[in-house]
Every structure is written in structure tokens, then in C-alpha cells.
Tab-separated table of N, CA and C and ligand atoms in Angstrom:
chain	number	residue	atom	x	y	z
A	63	MET	N	-23.051	-74.326	69.877
A	63	MET	CA	-22.948	-75.796	69.962
A	63	MET	C	-23.343	-76.283	71.359
A	64	ILE	N	-24.190	-77.290	71.419
A	64	ILE	CA	-24.547	-77.917	72.691
A	64	ILE	C	-23.534	-79.040	72.906
A	65	ARG	N	-22.933	-79.092	74.091
A	65	ARG	CA	-21.844	-80.053	74.310
A	65	ARG	C	-22.231	-81.064	75.377
A	66	VAL	N	-22.115	-82.360	75.025
A	66	VAL	CA	-22.531	-83.463	75.891
A	66	VAL	C	-21.332	-84.345	76.197
A	67	LEU	N	-21.107	-84.645	77.484
A	67	LEU	CA	-19.997	-85.498	77.879
A	67	LEU	C	-20.505	-86.676	78.703
A	68	PHE	N	-20.217	-87.895	78.242
A	68	PHE	CA	-20.558	-89.103	79.001
A	68	PHE	C	-19.342	-89.516	79.819
A	69	VAL	N	-19.594	-89.908	81.082
A	69	VAL	CA	-18.487	-90.234	81.985
A	69	VAL	C	-18.733	-91.569	82.687
A	70	CYS	N	-17.684	-92.419	82.709
A	70	CYS	CA	-17.717	-93.634	83.553
A	70	CYS	C	-16.381	-93.745	84.260
A	71	LEU	N	-16.065	-94.920	84.785
A	71	LEU	CA	-14.829	-95.067	85.549
A	71	LEU	C	-13.609	-95.211	84.630
A	72	GLY	N	-13.686	-96.160	83.682
A	72	GLY	CA	-12.497	-96.457	82.878
A	72	GLY	C	-12.470	-95.801	81.502
A	73	ASN	N	-13.624	-95.327	81.046
A	73	ASN	CA	-13.785	-94.785	79.682
A	73	ASN	C	-13.412	-95.807	78.612
A	74	ILE	N	-13.671	-97.097	78.925
A	74	ILE	CA	-13.485	-98.117	77.871
A	74	ILE	C	-14.740	-98.963	77.643
A	75	CYS	N	-15.667	-98.990	78.599
A	75	CYS	CA	-16.883	-99.816	78.411
A	75	CYS	C	-18.144	-98.966	78.217
A	76	ARG	N	-18.622	-98.351	79.302
A	76	ARG	CA	-19.945	-97.721	79.250
A	76	ARG	C	-19.970	-96.343	78.588
A	77	SER	N	-19.051	-95.448	78.956
A	77	SER	CA	-19.151	-94.097	78.388
A	77	SER	C	-18.801	-94.033	76.901
A	78	PRO	N	-17.817	-94.826	76.413
A	78	PRO	CA	-17.621	-94.817	74.963
A	78	PRO	C	-18.827	-95.419	74.236
A	79	MET	N	-19.491	-96.409	74.880
A	79	MET	CA	-20.692	-96.980	74.278
A	79	MET	C	-21.767	-95.899	74.167
A	80	ALA	N	-21.966	-95.159	75.249
A	80	ALA	CA	-22.968	-94.083	75.230
A	80	ALA	C	-22.595	-93.008	74.203
A	81	GLU	N	-21.324	-92.668	74.153
A	81	GLU	CA	-20.878	-91.664	73.177
A	81	GLU	C	-21.216	-92.104	71.750
A	82	ALA	N	-20.882	-93.356	71.422
A	82	ALA	CA	-21.091	-93.836	70.049
A	82	ALA	C	-22.571	-93.963	69.723
A	83	VAL	N	-23.360	-94.478	70.677
A	83	VAL	CA	-24.808	-94.625	70.470
A	83	VAL	C	-25.458	-93.248	70.299
A	84	PHE	N	-25.070	-92.309	71.170
A	84	PHE	CA	-25.681	-90.986	71.113
A	84	PHE	C	-25.285	-90.231	69.845
A	85	LYS	N	-24.004	-90.381	69.438
A	85	LYS	CA	-23.563	-89.748	68.185
A	85	LYS	C	-24.389	-90.244	67.009
A	86	LYS	N	-24.701	-91.543	67.014
A	86	LYS	CA	-25.500	-92.093	65.907
A	86	LYS	C	-26.906	-91.489	65.921
A	87	MET	N	-27.494	-91.367	67.126
A	87	MET	CA	-28.839	-90.781	67.217
A	87	MET	C	-28.818	-89.323	66.722
A	88	VAL	N	-27.772	-88.605	67.107
A	88	VAL	CA	-27.632	-87.197	66.711
A	88	VAL	C	-27.483	-87.092	65.198
A	89	ARG	N	-26.700	-88.000	64.634
A	89	ARG	CA	-26.473	-88.009	63.176
A	89	ARG	C	-27.764	-88.366	62.451
A	90	ASP	N	-28.478	-89.370	62.973
A	90	ASP	CA	-29.723	-89.817	62.339
A	90	ASP	C	-30.764	-88.688	62.301
A	91	GLU	N	-30.670	-87.763	63.251
A	91	GLU	CA	-31.620	-86.632	63.276
A	91	GLU	C	-31.025	-85.371	62.663
A	92	GLN	N	-29.882	-85.556	62.007
A	92	GLN	CA	-29.165	-84.438	61.366
A	92	GLN	C	-28.928	-83.261	62.313
A	93	LEU	N	-28.502	-83.599	63.534
A	93	LEU	CA	-28.238	-82.557	64.526
A	93	LEU	C	-26.746	-82.425	64.819
A	94	GLU	N	-25.899	-83.056	63.970
A	94	GLU	CA	-24.459	-83.070	64.305
A	94	GLU	C	-23.780	-81.699	64.233
A	95	GLU	N	-24.425	-80.729	63.586
A	95	GLU	CA	-23.873	-79.362	63.563
A	95	GLU	C	-24.221	-78.639	64.863
A	96	LYS	N	-25.197	-79.208	65.599
A	96	LYS	CA	-25.694	-78.518	66.800
A	96	LYS	C	-25.248	-79.172	68.101
A	97	ILE	N	-24.981	-80.496	68.041
A	97	ILE	CA	-24.659	-81.226	69.269
A	97	ILE	C	-23.292	-81.920	69.138
A	98	PHE	N	-22.379	-81.573	70.042
A	98	PHE	CA	-21.051	-82.188	70.084
A	98	PHE	C	-21.060	-83.235	71.212
A	99	VAL	N	-20.468	-84.409	70.948
A	99	VAL	CA	-20.521	-85.510	71.919
A	99	VAL	C	-19.116	-86.049	72.206
A	100	ASP	N	-18.812	-86.285	73.486
A	100	ASP	CA	-17.508	-86.816	73.872
A	100	ASP	C	-17.701	-87.725	75.094
A	101	SER	N	-16.625	-88.416	75.510
A	101	SER	CA	-16.696	-89.198	76.755
A	101	SER	C	-15.348	-89.150	77.469
A	102	ALA	N	-15.377	-89.492	78.761
A	102	ALA	CA	-14.156	-89.466	79.575
A	102	ALA	C	-14.328	-90.413	80.757
A	103	GLY	N	-13.214	-90.779	81.379
A	103	GLY	CA	-13.223	-91.620	82.581
A	103	GLY	C	-12.802	-90.815	83.794
A	104	THR	N	-13.292	-91.211	84.968
A	104	THR	CA	-12.850	-90.517	86.182
A	104	THR	C	-11.464	-91.013	86.595
A	105	SER	N	-11.065	-92.211	86.152
A	105	SER	CA	-9.730	-92.725	86.429
A	105	SER	C	-8.808	-92.483	85.231
A	106	ASP	N	-7.498	-92.694	85.469
A	106	ASP	CA	-6.538	-92.551	84.361
A	106	ASP	C	-6.059	-93.927	83.886
A	107	TRP	N	-6.774	-94.983	84.266
A	107	TRP	CA	-6.316	-96.349	84.052
A	107	TRP	C	-6.201	-96.741	82.577
A	108	HIS	N	-7.048	-96.172	81.729
A	108	HIS	CA	-7.061	-96.622	80.324
A	108	HIS	C	-6.881	-95.468	79.346
A	109	VAL	N	-6.161	-94.444	79.794
A	109	VAL	CA	-5.923	-93.283	78.940
A	109	VAL	C	-5.176	-93.734	77.667
A	110	GLY	N	-5.700	-93.291	76.516
A	110	GLY	CA	-5.056	-93.614	75.240
A	110	GLY	C	-5.444	-94.966	74.656
A	111	LYS	N	-6.245	-95.747	75.412
A	111	LYS	CA	-6.626	-97.085	74.955
A	111	LYS	C	-7.946	-97.054	74.181
A	112	PRO	N	-8.090	-97.963	73.196
A	112	PRO	CA	-9.388	-98.063	72.502
A	112	PRO	C	-10.425	-98.670	73.434
A	113	PRO	N	-11.714	-98.592	73.066
A	113	PRO	CA	-12.762	-99.209	73.898
A	113	PRO	C	-12.528	-100.712	74.074
A	114	HIS	N	-13.114	-101.240	75.143
A	114	HIS	CA	-13.070	-102.676	75.470
A	114	HIS	C	-13.625	-103.486	74.292
A	115	GLN	N	-13.041	-104.669	74.057
A	115	GLN	CA	-13.461	-105.525	72.952
A	115	GLN	C	-14.967	-105.837	73.005
A	116	GLY	N	-15.511	-105.994	74.199
A	116	GLY	CA	-16.943	-106.285	74.351
A	116	GLY	C	-17.807	-105.121	73.884
A	117	THR	N	-17.371	-103.912	74.157
A	117	THR	CA	-18.087	-102.711	73.711
A	117	THR	C	-17.980	-102.581	72.189
A	118	VAL	N	-16.768	-102.803	71.667
A	118	VAL	CA	-16.548	-102.727	70.213
A	118	VAL	C	-17.450	-103.732	69.502
A	119	ALA	N	-17.468	-104.986	69.986
A	119	ALA	CA	-18.243	-106.056	69.337
A	119	ALA	C	-19.734	-105.751	69.384
A	120	LYS	N	-20.206	-105.287	70.541
A	120	LYS	CA	-21.649	-105.005	70.673
A	120	LYS	C	-22.057	-103.864	69.746
A	121	LEU	N	-21.251	-102.800	69.705
A	121	LEU	CA	-21.581	-101.665	68.829
A	121	LEU	C	-21.539	-102.083	67.366
A	122	ASN	N	-20.536	-102.886	67.003
A	122	ASN	CA	-20.436	-103.346	65.610
A	122	ASN	C	-21.671	-104.167	65.200
A	123	GLU	N	-22.188	-104.953	66.151
A	123	GLU	CA	-23.413	-105.717	65.901
A	123	GLU	C	-24.560	-104.810	65.456
A	124	TYR	N	-24.565	-103.591	65.974
A	124	TYR	CA	-25.618	-102.620	65.648
A	124	TYR	C	-25.168	-101.625	64.592
A	125	GLY	N	-24.059	-101.953	63.903
A	125	GLY	CA	-23.581	-101.108	62.815
A	125	GLY	C	-22.989	-99.785	63.270
A	126	ILE	N	-22.487	-99.741	64.501
A	126	ILE	CA	-21.900	-98.500	65.026
A	126	ILE	C	-20.391	-98.685	65.160
A	127	SER	N	-19.641	-97.773	64.569
A	127	SER	CA	-18.186	-97.867	64.585
A	127	SER	C	-17.583	-97.199	65.824
A	128	THR	N	-16.444	-97.724	66.259
A	128	THR	CA	-15.726	-97.119	67.388
A	128	THR	C	-14.354	-96.604	66.927
A	129	GLU	N	-14.193	-96.520	65.627
A	129	GLU	CA	-12.888	-96.155	65.086
A	129	GLU	C	-12.381	-94.815	65.630
A	130	GLY	N	-11.142	-94.796	66.004
A	130	GLY	CA	-10.513	-93.570	66.476
A	130	GLY	C	-10.805	-93.230	67.924
A	131	MET	N	-11.705	-93.968	68.580
A	131	MET	CA	-12.022	-93.629	69.971
A	131	MET	C	-10.874	-94.047	70.888
A	132	ARG	N	-10.485	-93.169	71.805
A	132	ARG	CA	-9.414	-93.464	72.748
A	132	ARG	C	-9.803	-92.940	74.125
A	133	GLY	N	-9.396	-93.681	75.170
A	133	GLY	CA	-9.726	-93.276	76.532
A	133	GLY	C	-9.039	-91.981	76.928
A	134	ARG	N	-9.772	-91.176	77.691
A	134	ARG	CA	-9.149	-89.984	78.286
A	134	ARG	C	-9.719	-89.794	79.691
A	135	GLN	N	-8.973	-89.073	80.512
A	135	GLN	CA	-9.431	-88.841	81.888
A	135	GLN	C	-10.168	-87.511	81.964
A	136	LEU	N	-11.222	-87.491	82.778
A	136	LEU	CA	-11.969	-86.252	83.025
A	136	LEU	C	-11.056	-85.196	83.636
A	137	GLN	N	-11.139	-83.966	83.125
A	137	GLN	CA	-10.315	-82.861	83.631
A	137	GLN	C	-11.217	-81.818	84.287
A	138	LYS	N	-10.677	-81.095	85.243
A	138	LYS	CA	-11.416	-80.033	85.916
A	138	LYS	C	-12.021	-79.059	84.896
A	139	GLU	N	-11.254	-78.800	83.835
A	139	GLU	CA	-11.653	-77.835	82.794
A	139	GLU	C	-12.898	-78.290	82.023
A	140	ASP	N	-13.188	-79.599	82.036
A	140	ASP	CA	-14.361	-80.089	81.307
A	140	ASP	C	-15.651	-79.470	81.834
A	141	TYR	N	-15.646	-79.094	83.096
A	141	TYR	CA	-16.882	-78.557	83.691
A	141	TYR	C	-17.436	-77.368	82.897
A	142	ASP	N	-16.538	-76.457	82.527
A	142	ASP	CA	-16.976	-75.268	81.789
A	142	ASP	C	-17.196	-75.556	80.310
A	143	GLN	N	-16.583	-76.637	79.830
A	143	GLN	CA	-16.632	-76.946	78.391
A	143	GLN	C	-17.921	-77.654	77.968
A	144	PHE	N	-18.637	-78.259	78.928
A	144	PHE	CA	-19.794	-79.080	78.566
A	144	PHE	C	-21.086	-78.586	79.235
A	145	ASP	N	-22.206	-78.821	78.536
A	145	ASP	CA	-23.523	-78.393	79.023
A	145	ASP	C	-24.257	-79.524	79.719
A	146	TYR	N	-23.970	-80.755	79.307
A	146	TYR	CA	-24.609	-81.937	79.908
A	146	TYR	C	-23.479	-82.913	80.229
A	147	ILE	N	-23.326	-83.230	81.519
A	147	ILE	CA	-22.265	-84.138	81.957
A	147	ILE	C	-22.959	-85.343	82.579
A	148	ILE	N	-22.887	-86.479	81.883
A	148	ILE	CA	-23.759	-87.612	82.184
A	148	ILE	C	-22.951	-88.783	82.731
A	149	GLY	N	-23.122	-89.082	84.028
A	149	GLY	CA	-22.441	-90.214	84.638
A	149	GLY	C	-23.260	-91.482	84.468
A	150	MET	N	-22.573	-92.622	84.519
A	150	MET	CA	-23.242	-93.912	84.319
A	150	MET	C	-23.767	-94.497	85.636
A	151	ASP	N	-23.092	-94.160	86.753
A	151	ASP	CA	-23.579	-94.693	88.043
A	151	ASP	C	-23.325	-93.685	89.149
A	152	ALA	N	-23.835	-94.013	90.321
A	152	ALA	CA	-23.775	-93.063	91.441
A	152	ALA	C	-22.320	-92.767	91.843
A	153	SER	N	-21.444	-93.762	91.746
A	153	SER	CA	-20.055	-93.492	92.150
A	153	SER	C	-19.373	-92.598	91.121
A	154	ASN	N	-19.772	-92.706	89.844
A	154	ASN	CA	-19.231	-91.763	88.835
A	154	ASN	C	-19.631	-90.341	89.203
A	155	ILE	N	-20.886	-90.162	89.612
A	155	ILE	CA	-21.389	-88.814	89.941
A	155	ILE	C	-20.582	-88.223	91.094
A	156	GLU	N	-20.322	-89.066	92.083
A	156	GLU	CA	-19.515	-88.624	93.231
A	156	GLU	C	-18.114	-88.212	92.776
A	157	ALA	N	-17.498	-89.049	91.939
A	157	ALA	CA	-16.131	-88.772	91.461
A	157	ALA	C	-16.100	-87.528	90.569
A	158	ILE	N	-17.129	-87.351	89.750
A	158	ILE	CA	-17.221	-86.172	88.866
A	158	ILE	C	-17.267	-84.903	89.720
A	159	ARG	N	-18.117	-84.916	90.743
A	159	ARG	CA	-18.253	-83.734	91.617
A	159	ARG	C	-16.940	-83.463	92.353
A	160	HIS	N	-16.258	-84.529	92.701
A	160	HIS	CA	-14.972	-84.388	93.386
A	160	HIS	C	-13.938	-83.741	92.455
A	161	ILE	N	-13.860	-84.233	91.234
A	161	ILE	CA	-12.884	-83.676	90.261
A	161	ILE	C	-13.214	-82.213	89.951
A	162	PHE	N	-14.487	-81.921	89.807
A	162	PHE	CA	-14.900	-80.546	89.491
A	162	PHE	C	-14.981	-79.661	90.730
A	163	GLN	N	-14.906	-80.273	91.918
A	163	GLN	CA	-15.041	-79.514	93.164
A	163	GLN	C	-16.348	-78.704	93.177
A	164	THR	N	-17.445	-79.384	92.872
A	164	THR	CA	-18.745	-78.718	92.843
A	164	THR	C	-19.847	-79.672	93.306
A	165	ASN	N	-20.945	-79.100	93.791
A	165	ASN	CA	-22.128	-79.903	94.123
A	165	ASN	C	-23.207	-79.728	93.079
A	166	ASP	N	-22.810	-79.174	91.943
A	166	ASP	CA	-23.747	-78.896	90.848
A	166	ASP	C	-24.667	-80.073	90.600
A	167	ASP	N	-25.971	-79.815	90.554
A	167	ASP	CA	-26.856	-80.893	90.121
A	167	ASP	C	-27.776	-80.381	89.019
A	168	THR	N	-27.294	-79.437	88.260
A	168	THR	CA	-28.066	-79.004	87.106
A	168	THR	C	-27.532	-79.650	85.834
A	169	LYS	N	-26.222	-79.528	85.587
A	169	LYS	CA	-25.733	-80.166	84.365
A	169	LYS	C	-25.103	-81.529	84.585
A	170	ILE	N	-24.841	-81.893	85.841
A	170	ILE	CA	-24.309	-83.229	86.118
A	170	ILE	C	-25.490	-84.145	86.448
A	171	MET	N	-25.646	-85.230	85.696
A	171	MET	CA	-26.750	-86.154	85.994
A	171	MET	C	-26.388	-87.601	85.684
A	172	ARG	N	-27.109	-88.520	86.326
A	172	ARG	CA	-26.910	-89.948	86.088
A	172	ARG	C	-27.825	-90.373	84.941
A	173	LEU	N	-27.276	-91.086	83.956
A	173	LEU	CA	-28.012	-91.364	82.720
A	173	LEU	C	-29.417	-91.916	82.952
A	174	LEU	N	-29.528	-92.955	83.774
A	174	LEU	CA	-30.839	-93.615	83.901
A	174	LEU	C	-31.798	-92.887	84.831
A	175	ASP	N	-31.351	-91.775	85.437
A	175	ASP	CA	-32.300	-90.910	86.149
A	175	ASP	C	-33.197	-90.193	85.156
A	176	LEU	N	-32.822	-90.221	83.877
A	176	LEU	CA	-33.668	-89.625	82.834
A	176	LEU	C	-34.766	-90.589	82.391
A	177	THR	N	-34.690	-91.833	82.863
A	177	THR	CA	-35.676	-92.859	82.496
A	177	THR	C	-36.468	-93.254	83.742
A	178	ASP	N	-37.433	-94.162	83.574
A	178	ASP	CA	-38.191	-94.627	84.734
A	178	ASP	C	-37.372	-95.571	85.602
A	179	ASP	N	-36.252	-96.070	85.071
A	179	ASP	CA	-35.444	-97.038	85.829
A	179	ASP	C	-34.776	-96.428	87.058
A	180	LYS	N	-34.260	-95.201	86.884
A	180	LYS	CA	-33.587	-94.494	87.979
A	180	LYS	C	-32.601	-95.414	88.720
A	181	LYS	N	-31.649	-95.951	87.949
A	181	LYS	CA	-30.647	-96.832	88.579
A	181	LYS	C	-29.315	-96.653	87.866
A	182	ASP	N	-28.289	-97.349	88.373
A	182	ASP	CA	-26.974	-97.312	87.732
A	182	ASP	C	-26.988	-98.117	86.438
A	183	VAL	N	-26.174	-97.708	85.472
A	183	VAL	CA	-25.918	-98.557	84.309
A	183	VAL	C	-24.927	-99.624	84.777
A	184	PRO	N	-25.291	-100.910	84.708
A	184	PRO	CA	-24.377	-101.961	85.178
A	184	PRO	C	-23.069	-101.912	84.387
A	185	ASP	N	-21.966	-102.180	85.070
A	185	ASP	CA	-20.659	-102.107	84.433
A	185	ASP	C	-20.316	-103.467	83.820
A	186	PRO	N	-20.302	-103.557	82.490
A	186	PRO	CA	-20.070	-104.850	81.849
A	186	PRO	C	-18.638	-105.339	82.000
A	187	TYR	N	-17.738	-104.445	82.452
A	187	TYR	CA	-16.363	-104.867	82.767
A	187	TYR	C	-16.410	-105.940	83.854
A	188	PHE	N	-17.433	-105.844	84.722
A	188	PHE	CA	-17.585	-106.804	85.816
A	188	PHE	C	-18.714	-107.808	85.554
A	189	THR	N	-19.822	-107.363	84.897
A	189	THR	CA	-20.946	-108.286	84.691
A	189	THR	C	-20.747	-109.157	83.458
A	190	GLY	N	-19.964	-108.670	82.493
A	190	GLY	CA	-19.765	-109.394	81.234
A	190	GLY	C	-20.965	-109.289	80.303
A	191	ASP	N	-22.033	-108.598	80.752
A	191	ASP	CA	-23.271	-108.520	79.947
A	191	ASP	C	-23.341	-107.200	79.182
A	192	PHE	N	-22.736	-107.198	77.999
A	192	PHE	CA	-22.700	-105.980	77.194
A	192	PHE	C	-24.049	-105.674	76.549
A	193	GLN	N	-24.880	-106.723	76.372
A	193	GLN	CA	-26.222	-106.489	75.795
A	193	GLN	C	-27.101	-105.697	76.768
A	194	GLU	N	-27.118	-106.105	78.027
A	194	GLU	CA	-27.907	-105.402	79.044
A	194	GLU	C	-27.483	-103.931	79.095
A	195	THR	N	-26.167	-103.704	79.092
A	195	THR	CA	-25.661	-102.335	79.157
A	195	THR	C	-26.036	-101.570	77.896
A	196	TYR	N	-25.919	-102.208	76.743
A	196	TYR	CA	-26.279	-101.540	75.492
A	196	TYR	C	-27.751	-101.120	75.505
A	197	ASP	N	-28.621	-102.014	75.957
A	197	ASP	CA	-30.059	-101.719	75.974
A	197	ASP	C	-30.368	-100.533	76.894
A	198	LEU	N	-29.755	-100.532	78.070
A	198	LEU	CA	-30.008	-99.440	79.030
A	198	LEU	C	-29.400	-98.126	78.565
A	199	VAL	N	-28.189	-98.199	78.001
A	199	VAL	CA	-27.534	-96.991	77.490
A	199	VAL	C	-28.392	-96.379	76.363
A	200	THR	N	-28.907	-97.245	75.506
A	200	THR	CA	-29.732	-96.767	74.382
A	200	THR	C	-31.008	-96.088	74.896
A	201	LYS	N	-31.632	-96.714	75.899
A	201	LYS	CA	-32.845	-96.155	76.495
A	201	LYS	C	-32.556	-94.775	77.110
A	202	GLY	N	-31.467	-94.676	77.854
A	202	GLY	CA	-31.077	-93.411	78.476
A	202	GLY	C	-30.745	-92.350	77.433
A	203	CYS	N	-30.047	-92.749	76.398
A	203	CYS	CA	-29.637	-91.799	75.354
A	203	CYS	C	-30.858	-91.235	74.617
A	204	ARG	N	-31.863	-92.074	74.386
A	204	ARG	CA	-33.095	-91.596	73.731
A	204	ARG	C	-33.728	-90.491	74.562
A	205	LYS	N	-33.809	-90.730	75.881
A	205	LYS	CA	-34.406	-89.739	76.780
A	205	LYS	C	-33.572	-88.471	76.823
A	206	LEU	N	-32.253	-88.629	76.794
A	206	LEU	CA	-31.374	-87.465	76.841
A	206	LEU	C	-31.567	-86.620	75.588
A	207	LEU	N	-31.671	-87.268	74.440
A	207	LEU	CA	-31.851	-86.495	73.203
A	207	LEU	C	-33.201	-85.763	73.206
A	208	GLU	N	-34.237	-86.438	73.715
A	208	GLU	CA	-35.552	-85.767	73.842
A	208	GLU	C	-35.448	-84.538	74.722
A	209	LYS	N	-34.743	-84.689	75.840
A	209	LYS	CA	-34.582	-83.587	76.807
A	209	LYS	C	-33.848	-82.408	76.150
A	210	ILE	N	-32.762	-82.709	75.450
A	210	ILE	CA	-31.968	-81.641	74.818
A	210	ILE	C	-32.797	-80.945	73.726
A	211	LYS	N	-33.522	-81.743	72.949
A	211	LYS	CA	-34.350	-81.155	71.880
A	211	LYS	C	-35.416	-80.242	72.479
A	212	ARG	N	-35.996	-80.694	73.584
A	212	ARG	CA	-37.036	-79.905	74.251
A	212	ARG	C	-36.430	-78.602	74.807
A	213	GLU	N	-35.289	-78.746	75.493
A	213	GLU	CA	-34.698	-77.578	76.148
A	213	GLU	C	-34.127	-76.559	75.171
A	214	HIS	N	-33.772	-77.024	73.973
A	214	HIS	CA	-33.170	-76.108	72.988
A	214	HIS	C	-34.077	-75.899	71.773
A	215	ARG	N	-35.284	-76.380	71.868
A	215	ARG	CA	-36.268	-76.236	70.769
A	215	ARG	C	-35.700	-76.672	69.434
A	216	LEU	N	-35.104	-77.884	69.416
A	216	LEU	CA	-34.503	-78.392	68.158
A	216	LEU	C	-35.520	-79.266	67.423
B	578	4NP	P1	-16.136	-98.562	82.470
B	578	4NP	O1	-15.720	-100.023	82.991
B	578	4NP	O2	-16.040	-97.638	83.665
B	578	4NP	O3	-17.531	-98.739	81.995
B	578	4NP	O4	-15.162	-98.193	81.368
B	578	4NP	C1	-14.506	-100.300	83.614
B	578	4NP	C2	-13.364	-100.470	82.881
B	578	4NP	C3	-12.183	-100.798	83.501
B	578	4NP	C4	-12.148	-100.987	84.867
B	578	4NP	C5	-13.298	-100.822	85.612
B	578	4NP	C6	-14.486	-100.470	84.987
B	578	4NP	N1	-10.942	-101.358	85.509
B	578	4NP	O5	-10.989	-101.723	86.711
B	578	4NP	O6	-9.867	-101.353	84.863
């Protein structure tokens, strides 16, 4: 099983959005037996909470369910459990490396570094623009799936 973990600060806006979008892409390509997808936050602020209402509403608009999703905090143990650890912005990457106590730059990457944008995914918790975030997350997730398919000959 190839294991993918999306990480943001709160695990209620961006990383659950990426998790749900990516799971749908994986399902649409019938790769769900091969690729496992999860998300986590670097903070413990929203542990056990469902995704933000803005994330839920935006995903529902695109026919993507968030049922059963709950916030969890990134654990040191996640480093060995996942093959692709995808942060949403530069400060997430810093916090991820701090939690894992590693400078790894092979499996830890920033989502939009996989695209031509090479920038942070804006945090809609502060911008209020869930559409912009959805569009960028979707673009990054497409590139990530291409990369995984290429690297694993799927
Ligand atoms: P996320 O957004 O990291 O995309 O889940 C945030 C959610 C909550 C907070 C900050 C960012 N907060 O300050 O509670």
C-alpha cells in the first residue's frame, strides 16, 4: 500500500480538503486498493472536530462527502507510516520537520511545489476564499497522483 498524508495547521480547512479531493481522484481511477490517504494538523487545536463548514460546503458543491472526517494531530510515528507527506505551506513544512526531528526532503513536500505555482496554499481560515483553495488543492492533487503513478508504475 502506498500511503499519503496531507498536513496543515488545524486539520480542518486545507488538509481535509486535500484528503477528500485526492481520495475521490484515487477512487475514480480505481486505485483505492493501492493508495491509502489521510490528513493531520501540526497543532492540536481541532483534534476530534469535523472539517470547517466552508470546507464541507465547498466539497459538497463538487459532490465530495466529508462524512466521518475528524481532526487529528501529526505524530512522530507518522513519519515511518507514510510514503508521501504533503504540507500545504512553508510553515507546515517547518513544523512537520520539527515534529519528526528530520531534515528529510524526499518524502516531505509542499503541495504546490509539484505544480508550476510553487507557492503556499492560501489558508481559507483567514482568507475566507474556499474556492481559491479548492482550485489550487485540486491542481496540486492532480500532479501528486501523476507523480505517484509514475513512480509506482500504476
Ligand atoms: P487549516 O486552517 O490549517 O487549513 O486547517 C486553520 C484552521 C484553524 C486555525 C488556523 C488555520 N486556527 O487558528 O484555529
